[in-house]
């Protein structure tokens, strides 16, 4: 009988019945027609398909649960900027809901295909969400840190465009200027 008892315990454990529930069954020695199953996951219920008298099989989805402790944000990157993004790059997220506050994350995946209508590439970024402030379907602005190195930047109206060549004037001091041909980009 001990082996039957052990086999019954093992079957209940395989069904994810908790040790406390098994102990209560042993103490009361009363069979139960219903039993409560506890989810091993925490989160928010997005979809409930479990109803009374529902026949449950292995492929039956009972609940859809979302863990919002880390959230994904999907950003559209313009085609001319696509070569500048890489997996692992830092990103910040700002939302109109929380003005002045930013969330720090990283790019975790770059989708393999451009959107043919918007000519953008989608990237997925992971953001820790300790206060559960970030929620599904919020709109946000993402900034991705790109190291372009040291570059000279001048105002557009400082360039003299002759049609075939472009010049800027370098101040040499004492009212003297020297023209320099430049390539824009």
PDB file of C-alpha atoms in Angstrom:
ATOM      1  CA  UNK A   1       0.000   0.000   0.000  1.00  0.00           C
ATOM      2  CA  UNK A   2       2.935   2.330   0.631  1.00  0.00           C
ATOM      3  CA  UNK A   3       3.980   2.049  -3.032  1.00  0.00           C
ATOM      4  CA  UNK A   4       0.413   2.911  -4.131  1.00  0.00           C
ATOM      5  CA  UNK A   5       0.458   5.928  -1.834  1.00  0.00           C
ATOM      6  CA  UNK A   6       3.829   7.051  -3.235  1.00  0.00           C
ATOM      7  CA  UNK A   7       2.566   6.573  -6.813  1.00  0.00           C
ATOM      8  CA  UNK A   8      -0.537   8.666  -6.048  1.00  0.00           C
ATOM      9  CA  UNK A   9       1.643  11.420  -4.498  1.00  0.00           C
ATOM     10  CA  UNK A  10       3.904  11.380  -7.545  1.00  0.00           C
ATOM     11  CA  UNK A  11       0.957  11.674  -9.960  1.00  0.00           C
ATOM     12  CA  UNK A  12      -0.428  14.641  -8.019  1.00  0.00           C
ATOM     13  CA  UNK A  13       3.015  16.322  -8.095  1.00  0.00           C
ATOM     14  CA  UNK A  14       3.197  15.771 -11.857  1.00  0.00           C
ATOM     15  CA  UNK A  15      -0.081  17.665 -12.098  1.00  0.00           C
ATOM     16  CA  UNK A  16       1.566  20.554 -10.177  1.00  0.00           C
ATOM     17  CA  UNK A  17      -0.545  19.983  -7.064  1.00  0.00           C
ATOM     18  CA  UNK A  18       1.238  21.769  -4.217  1.00  0.00           C
ATOM     19  CA  UNK A  19       2.733  19.947  -1.236  1.00  0.00           C
ATOM     20  CA  UNK A  20       0.274  21.763   1.065  1.00  0.00           C
ATOM     21  CA  UNK A  21      -2.676  20.477  -0.954  1.00  0.00           C
ATOM     22  CA  UNK A  22      -1.321  16.907  -0.876  1.00  0.00           C
ATOM     23  CA  UNK A  23      -0.754  17.172   2.889  1.00  0.00           C
ATOM     24  CA  UNK A  24      -4.359  18.387   3.416  1.00  0.00           C
ATOM     25  CA  UNK A  25      -5.653  15.414   1.410  1.00  0.00           C
ATOM     26  CA  UNK A  26      -3.613  13.064   3.588  1.00  0.00           C
ATOM     27  CA  UNK A  27      -4.812  14.709   6.798  1.00  0.00           C
ATOM     28  CA  UNK A  28      -8.522  14.867   5.935  1.00  0.00           C
ATOM     29  CA  UNK A  29      -8.547  11.560   3.995  1.00  0.00           C
ATOM     30  CA  UNK A  30     -11.548  12.895   2.087  1.00  0.00           C
ATOM     31  CA  UNK A  31     -11.600  12.827  -1.714  1.00  0.00           C
ATOM     32  CA  UNK A  32     -12.216  16.157  -3.400  1.00  0.00           C
ATOM     33  CA  UNK A  33     -14.175  16.676  -6.593  1.00  0.00           C
ATOM     34  CA  UNK A  34     -12.371  19.930  -7.391  1.00  0.00           C
ATOM     35  CA  UNK A  35      -8.829  21.114  -6.931  1.00  0.00           C
ATOM     36  CA  UNK A  36      -7.165  24.488  -7.334  1.00  0.00           C
ATOM     37  CA  UNK A  37      -4.107  24.732  -9.576  1.00  0.00           C
ATOM     38  CA  UNK A  38      -1.741  27.623  -8.920  1.00  0.00           C
ATOM     39  CA  UNK A  39       0.190  29.205 -11.731  1.00  0.00           C
ATOM     40  CA  UNK A  40       3.962  29.011 -11.459  1.00  0.00           C
ATOM     41  CA  UNK A  41       4.096  32.450 -13.148  1.00  0.00           C
ATOM     42  CA  UNK A  42       3.173  35.913 -11.925  1.00  0.00           C
ATOM     43  CA  UNK A  43       1.690  38.627 -14.067  1.00  0.00           C
ATOM     44  CA  UNK A  44      -1.491  40.140 -15.403  1.00  0.00           C
ATOM     45  CA  UNK A  45      -4.262  38.084 -16.968  1.00  0.00           C
ATOM     46  CA  UNK A  46      -4.791  39.249 -20.537  1.00  0.00           C
ATOM     47  CA  UNK A  47      -7.118  36.488 -21.652  1.00  0.00           C
ATOM     48  CA  UNK A  48      -9.242  33.987 -19.724  1.00  0.00           C
ATOM     49  CA  UNK A  49     -10.528  30.886 -21.480  1.00  0.00           C
ATOM     50  CA  UNK A  50     -11.077  28.757 -18.369  1.00  0.00           C
ATOM     51  CA  UNK A  51     -14.751  28.310 -17.588  1.00  0.00           C
ATOM     52  CA  UNK A  52     -16.801  25.884 -15.561  1.00  0.00           C
ATOM     53  CA  UNK A  53     -17.400  22.512 -17.248  1.00  0.00           C
ATOM     54  CA  UNK A  54     -14.631  23.112 -19.775  1.00  0.00           C
ATOM     55  CA  UNK A  55     -12.904  19.975 -20.932  1.00  0.00           C
ATOM     56  CA  UNK A  56      -9.172  20.525 -20.536  1.00  0.00           C
ATOM     57  CA  UNK A  57      -6.520  18.777 -22.617  1.00  0.00           C
ATOM     58  CA  UNK A  58      -2.779  19.313 -22.920  1.00  0.00           C
ATOM     59  CA  UNK A  59      -3.184  21.807 -25.762  1.00  0.00           C
ATOM     60  CA  UNK A  60      -5.932  23.846 -24.079  1.00  0.00           C
ATOM     61  CA  UNK A  61      -4.932  27.436 -23.343  1.00  0.00           C
ATOM     62  CA  UNK A  62      -6.656  28.436 -20.117  1.00  0.00           C
ATOM     63  CA  UNK A  63      -5.133  31.851 -19.481  1.00  0.00           C
ATOM     64  CA  UNK A  64      -2.817  34.279 -21.219  1.00  0.00           C
ATOM     65  CA  UNK A  65      -0.613  35.935 -18.619  1.00  0.00           C
ATOM     66  CA  UNK A  66       1.742  38.861 -19.245  1.00  0.00           C
ATOM     67  CA  UNK A  67       4.799  39.431 -17.096  1.00  0.00           C
ATOM     68  CA  UNK A  68       5.384  43.184 -17.218  1.00  0.00           C
ATOM     69  CA  UNK A  69       8.577  43.236 -15.117  1.00  0.00           C
ATOM     70  CA  UNK A  70      10.448  43.682 -18.424  1.00  0.00           C
ATOM     71  CA  UNK A  71       8.715  45.128 -21.473  1.00  0.00           C
ATOM     72  CA  UNK A  72       9.522  45.226 -25.153  1.00  0.00           C
ATOM     73  CA  UNK A  73       9.321  48.411 -27.155  1.00  0.00           C
ATOM     74  CA  UNK A  74       9.283  48.233 -30.954  1.00  0.00           C
ATOM     75  CA  UNK A  75      10.784  51.186 -32.813  1.00  0.00           C
ATOM     76  CA  UNK A  76      10.837  52.057 -36.512  1.00  0.00           C
ATOM     77  CA  UNK A  77      14.296  53.011 -37.780  1.00  0.00           C
ATOM     78  CA  UNK A  78      14.545  54.934 -41.047  1.00  0.00           C
ATOM     79  CA  UNK A  79      16.333  53.137 -43.872  1.00  0.00           C
ATOM     80  CA  UNK A  80      19.267  55.577 -43.969  1.00  0.00           C
ATOM     81  CA  UNK A  81      19.837  55.029 -40.210  1.00  0.00           C
ATOM     82  CA  UNK A  82      19.588  51.208 -40.277  1.00  0.00           C
ATOM     83  CA  UNK A  83      23.338  50.645 -40.579  1.00  0.00           C
ATOM     84  CA  UNK A  84      23.863  52.566 -37.325  1.00  0.00           C
ATOM     85  CA  UNK A  85      21.887  50.225 -35.044  1.00  0.00           C
ATOM     86  CA  UNK A  86      23.186  47.004 -33.498  1.00  0.00           C
ATOM     87  CA  UNK A  87      21.981  44.488 -30.946  1.00  0.00           C
ATOM     88  CA  UNK A  88      23.156  45.566 -27.494  1.00  0.00           C
ATOM     89  CA  UNK A  89      23.062  49.317 -28.121  1.00  0.00           C
ATOM     90  CA  UNK A  90      21.669  51.446 -25.333  1.00  0.00           C
ATOM     91  CA  UNK A  91      18.305  53.085 -25.760  1.00  0.00           C
ATOM     92  CA  UNK A  92      16.164  55.460 -23.741  1.00  0.00           C
ATOM     93  CA  UNK A  93      12.412  55.728 -23.767  1.00  0.00           C
ATOM     94  CA  UNK A  94      10.338  58.788 -22.889  1.00  0.00           C
ATOM     95  CA  UNK A  95       6.572  58.922 -22.694  1.00  0.00           C
ATOM     96  CA  UNK A  96       4.097  61.795 -22.599  1.00  0.00           C
ATOM     97  CA  UNK A  97       2.496  60.021 -19.619  1.00  0.00           C
ATOM     98  CA  UNK A  98       5.640  60.620 -17.514  1.00  0.00           C
ATOM     99  CA  UNK A  99       7.114  63.971 -18.614  1.00  0.00           C
ATOM    100  CA  UNK A 100      10.766  64.427 -17.696  1.00  0.00           C
ATOM    101  CA  UNK A 101      11.262  60.751 -16.858  1.00  0.00           C
ATOM    102  CA  UNK A 102      13.213  58.350 -19.058  1.00  0.00           C
ATOM    103  CA  UNK A 103      13.621  54.577 -19.025  1.00  0.00           C
ATOM    104  CA  UNK A 104      16.922  52.890 -19.925  1.00  0.00           C
ATOM    105  CA  UNK A 105      17.115  49.732 -22.025  1.00  0.00           C
ATOM    106  CA  UNK A 106      18.972  47.971 -24.826  1.00  0.00           C
ATOM    107  CA  UNK A 107      18.283  46.757 -28.352  1.00  0.00           C
ATOM    108  CA  UNK A 108      17.665  43.005 -28.127  1.00  0.00           C
ATOM    109  CA  UNK A 109      16.602  42.143 -31.686  1.00  0.00           C
ATOM    110  CA  UNK A 110      16.685  43.675 -35.149  1.00  0.00           C
ATOM    111  CA  UNK A 111      13.983  42.377 -37.457  1.00  0.00           C
ATOM    112  CA  UNK A 112      15.331  40.996 -40.741  1.00  0.00           C
ATOM    113  CA  UNK A 113      12.997  42.785 -43.137  1.00  0.00           C
ATOM    114  CA  UNK A 114      12.179  46.382 -44.012  1.00  0.00           C
ATOM    115  CA  UNK A 115       8.574  47.514 -44.075  1.00  0.00           C
ATOM    116  CA  UNK A 116       8.021  48.153 -47.817  1.00  0.00           C
ATOM    117  CA  UNK A 117       5.429  50.877 -47.227  1.00  0.00           C
ATOM    118  CA  UNK A 118       7.179  52.984 -44.584  1.00  0.00           C
ATOM    119  CA  UNK A 119      10.767  52.039 -45.595  1.00  0.00           C
ATOM    120  CA  UNK A 120      11.614  51.467 -41.948  1.00  0.00           C
ATOM    121  CA  UNK A 121      13.310  48.658 -40.070  1.00  0.00           C
ATOM    122  CA  UNK A 122      11.808  47.464 -36.793  1.00  0.00           C
ATOM    123  CA  UNK A 123      14.001  46.960 -33.741  1.00  0.00           C
ATOM    124  CA  UNK A 124      12.963  45.466 -30.411  1.00  0.00           C
ATOM    125  CA  UNK A 125      14.277  46.993 -27.206  1.00  0.00           C
ATOM    126  CA  UNK A 126      14.068  45.527 -23.690  1.00  0.00           C
ATOM    127  CA  UNK A 127      13.294  47.861 -20.796  1.00  0.00           C
ATOM    128  CA  UNK A 128      13.242  46.894 -17.111  1.00  0.00           C
ATOM    129  CA  UNK A 129       9.920  47.976 -15.630  1.00  0.00           C
ATOM    130  CA  UNK A 130      10.348  47.988 -11.826  1.00  0.00           C
ATOM    131  CA  UNK A 131       7.373  50.251 -11.018  1.00  0.00           C
ATOM    132  CA  UNK A 132       5.200  48.652 -13.730  1.00  0.00           C
ATOM    133  CA  UNK A 133       4.753  52.098 -15.277  1.00  0.00           C
ATOM    134  CA  UNK A 134       5.299  50.846 -18.834  1.00  0.00           C
ATOM    135  CA  UNK A 135       2.178  49.150 -20.152  1.00  0.00           C
ATOM    136  CA  UNK A 136       1.221  47.438 -23.396  1.00  0.00           C
ATOM    137  CA  UNK A 137       0.265  49.658 -26.355  1.00  0.00           C
ATOM    138  CA  UNK A 138       1.650  52.925 -24.928  1.00  0.00           C
ATOM    139  CA  UNK A 139       3.179  55.404 -27.357  1.00  0.00           C
ATOM    140  CA  UNK A 140       6.728  56.523 -26.618  1.00  0.00           C
ATOM    141  CA  UNK A 141       9.751  58.202 -28.136  1.00  0.00           C
ATOM    142  CA  UNK A 142      12.895  56.084 -28.306  1.00  0.00           C
ATOM    143  CA  UNK A 143      16.424  57.421 -28.565  1.00  0.00           C
ATOM    144  CA  UNK A 144      19.239  55.065 -29.501  1.00  0.00           C
ATOM    145  CA  UNK A 145      22.777  56.053 -28.606  1.00  0.00           C
ATOM    146  CA  UNK A 146      24.945  56.013 -31.740  1.00  0.00           C
ATOM    147  CA  UNK A 147      28.657  56.808 -31.635  1.00  0.00           C
ATOM    148  CA  UNK A 148      29.467  58.736 -34.813  1.00  0.00           C
ATOM    149  CA  UNK A 149      32.887  59.812 -33.616  1.00  0.00           C
ATOM    150  CA  UNK A 150      34.162  63.392 -33.725  1.00  0.00           C
ATOM    151  CA  UNK A 151      32.789  65.358 -36.650  1.00  0.00           C
ATOM    152  CA  UNK A 152      32.762  68.982 -37.694  1.00  0.00           C
ATOM    153  CA  UNK A 153      29.290  70.485 -37.680  1.00  0.00           C
ATOM    154  CA  UNK A 154      28.457  73.856 -39.189  1.00  0.00           C
ATOM    155  CA  UNK A 155      25.197  75.687 -39.825  1.00  0.00           C
ATOM    156  CA  UNK A 156      23.720  75.054 -43.280  1.00  0.00           C
ATOM    157  CA  UNK A 157      23.688  78.786 -44.073  1.00  0.00           C
ATOM    158  CA  UNK A 158      27.503  78.963 -43.568  1.00  0.00           C
ATOM    159  CA  UNK A 159      28.038  76.990 -46.792  1.00  0.00           C
ATOM    160  CA  UNK A 160      28.514  78.895 -50.042  1.00  0.00           C
ATOM    161  CA  UNK A 161      27.270  76.649 -52.868  1.00  0.00           C
ATOM    162  CA  UNK A 162      28.531  77.594 -56.356  1.00  0.00           C
ATOM    163  CA  UNK A 163      26.578  74.802 -58.030  1.00  0.00           C
ATOM    164  CA  UNK A 164      29.629  72.608 -58.633  1.00  0.00           C
ATOM    165  CA  UNK A 165      31.617  73.252 -55.447  1.00  0.00           C
ATOM    166  CA  UNK A 166      30.807  74.070 -51.830  1.00  0.00           C
ATOM    167  CA  UNK A 167      32.903  76.420 -49.690  1.00  0.00           C
ATOM    168  CA  UNK A 168      33.072  77.644 -46.127  1.00  0.00           C
ATOM    169  CA  UNK A 169      35.245  80.525 -44.955  1.00  0.00           C
ATOM    170  CA  UNK A 170      37.717  79.951 -42.153  1.00  0.00           C
ATOM    171  CA  UNK A 171      38.442  82.988 -39.932  1.00  0.00           C
ATOM    172  CA  UNK A 172      42.233  83.536 -39.824  1.00  0.00           C
ATOM    173  CA  UNK A 173      42.116  86.558 -37.505  1.00  0.00           C
ATOM    174  CA  UNK A 174      42.568  90.290 -38.011  1.00  0.00           C
ATOM    175  CA  UNK A 175      39.660  90.314 -40.469  1.00  0.00           C
ATOM    176  CA  UNK A 176      41.179  87.762 -42.851  1.00  0.00           C
ATOM    177  CA  UNK A 177      39.215  84.747 -44.121  1.00  0.00           C
ATOM    178  CA  UNK A 178      40.350  81.738 -46.118  1.00  0.00           C
ATOM    179  CA  UNK A 179      37.967  79.755 -48.360  1.00  0.00           C
ATOM    180  CA  UNK A 180      37.948  75.959 -47.882  1.00  0.00           C
ATOM    181  CA  UNK A 181      36.212  73.502 -50.156  1.00  0.00           C
ATOM    182  CA  UNK A 182      34.016  71.056 -48.194  1.00  0.00           C
ATOM    183  CA  UNK A 183      32.042  67.917 -48.849  1.00  0.00           C
ATOM    184  CA  UNK A 184      28.690  67.811 -47.165  1.00  0.00           C
ATOM    185  CA  UNK A 185      27.203  64.707 -45.618  1.00  0.00           C
TER     186      UNK A 185
END
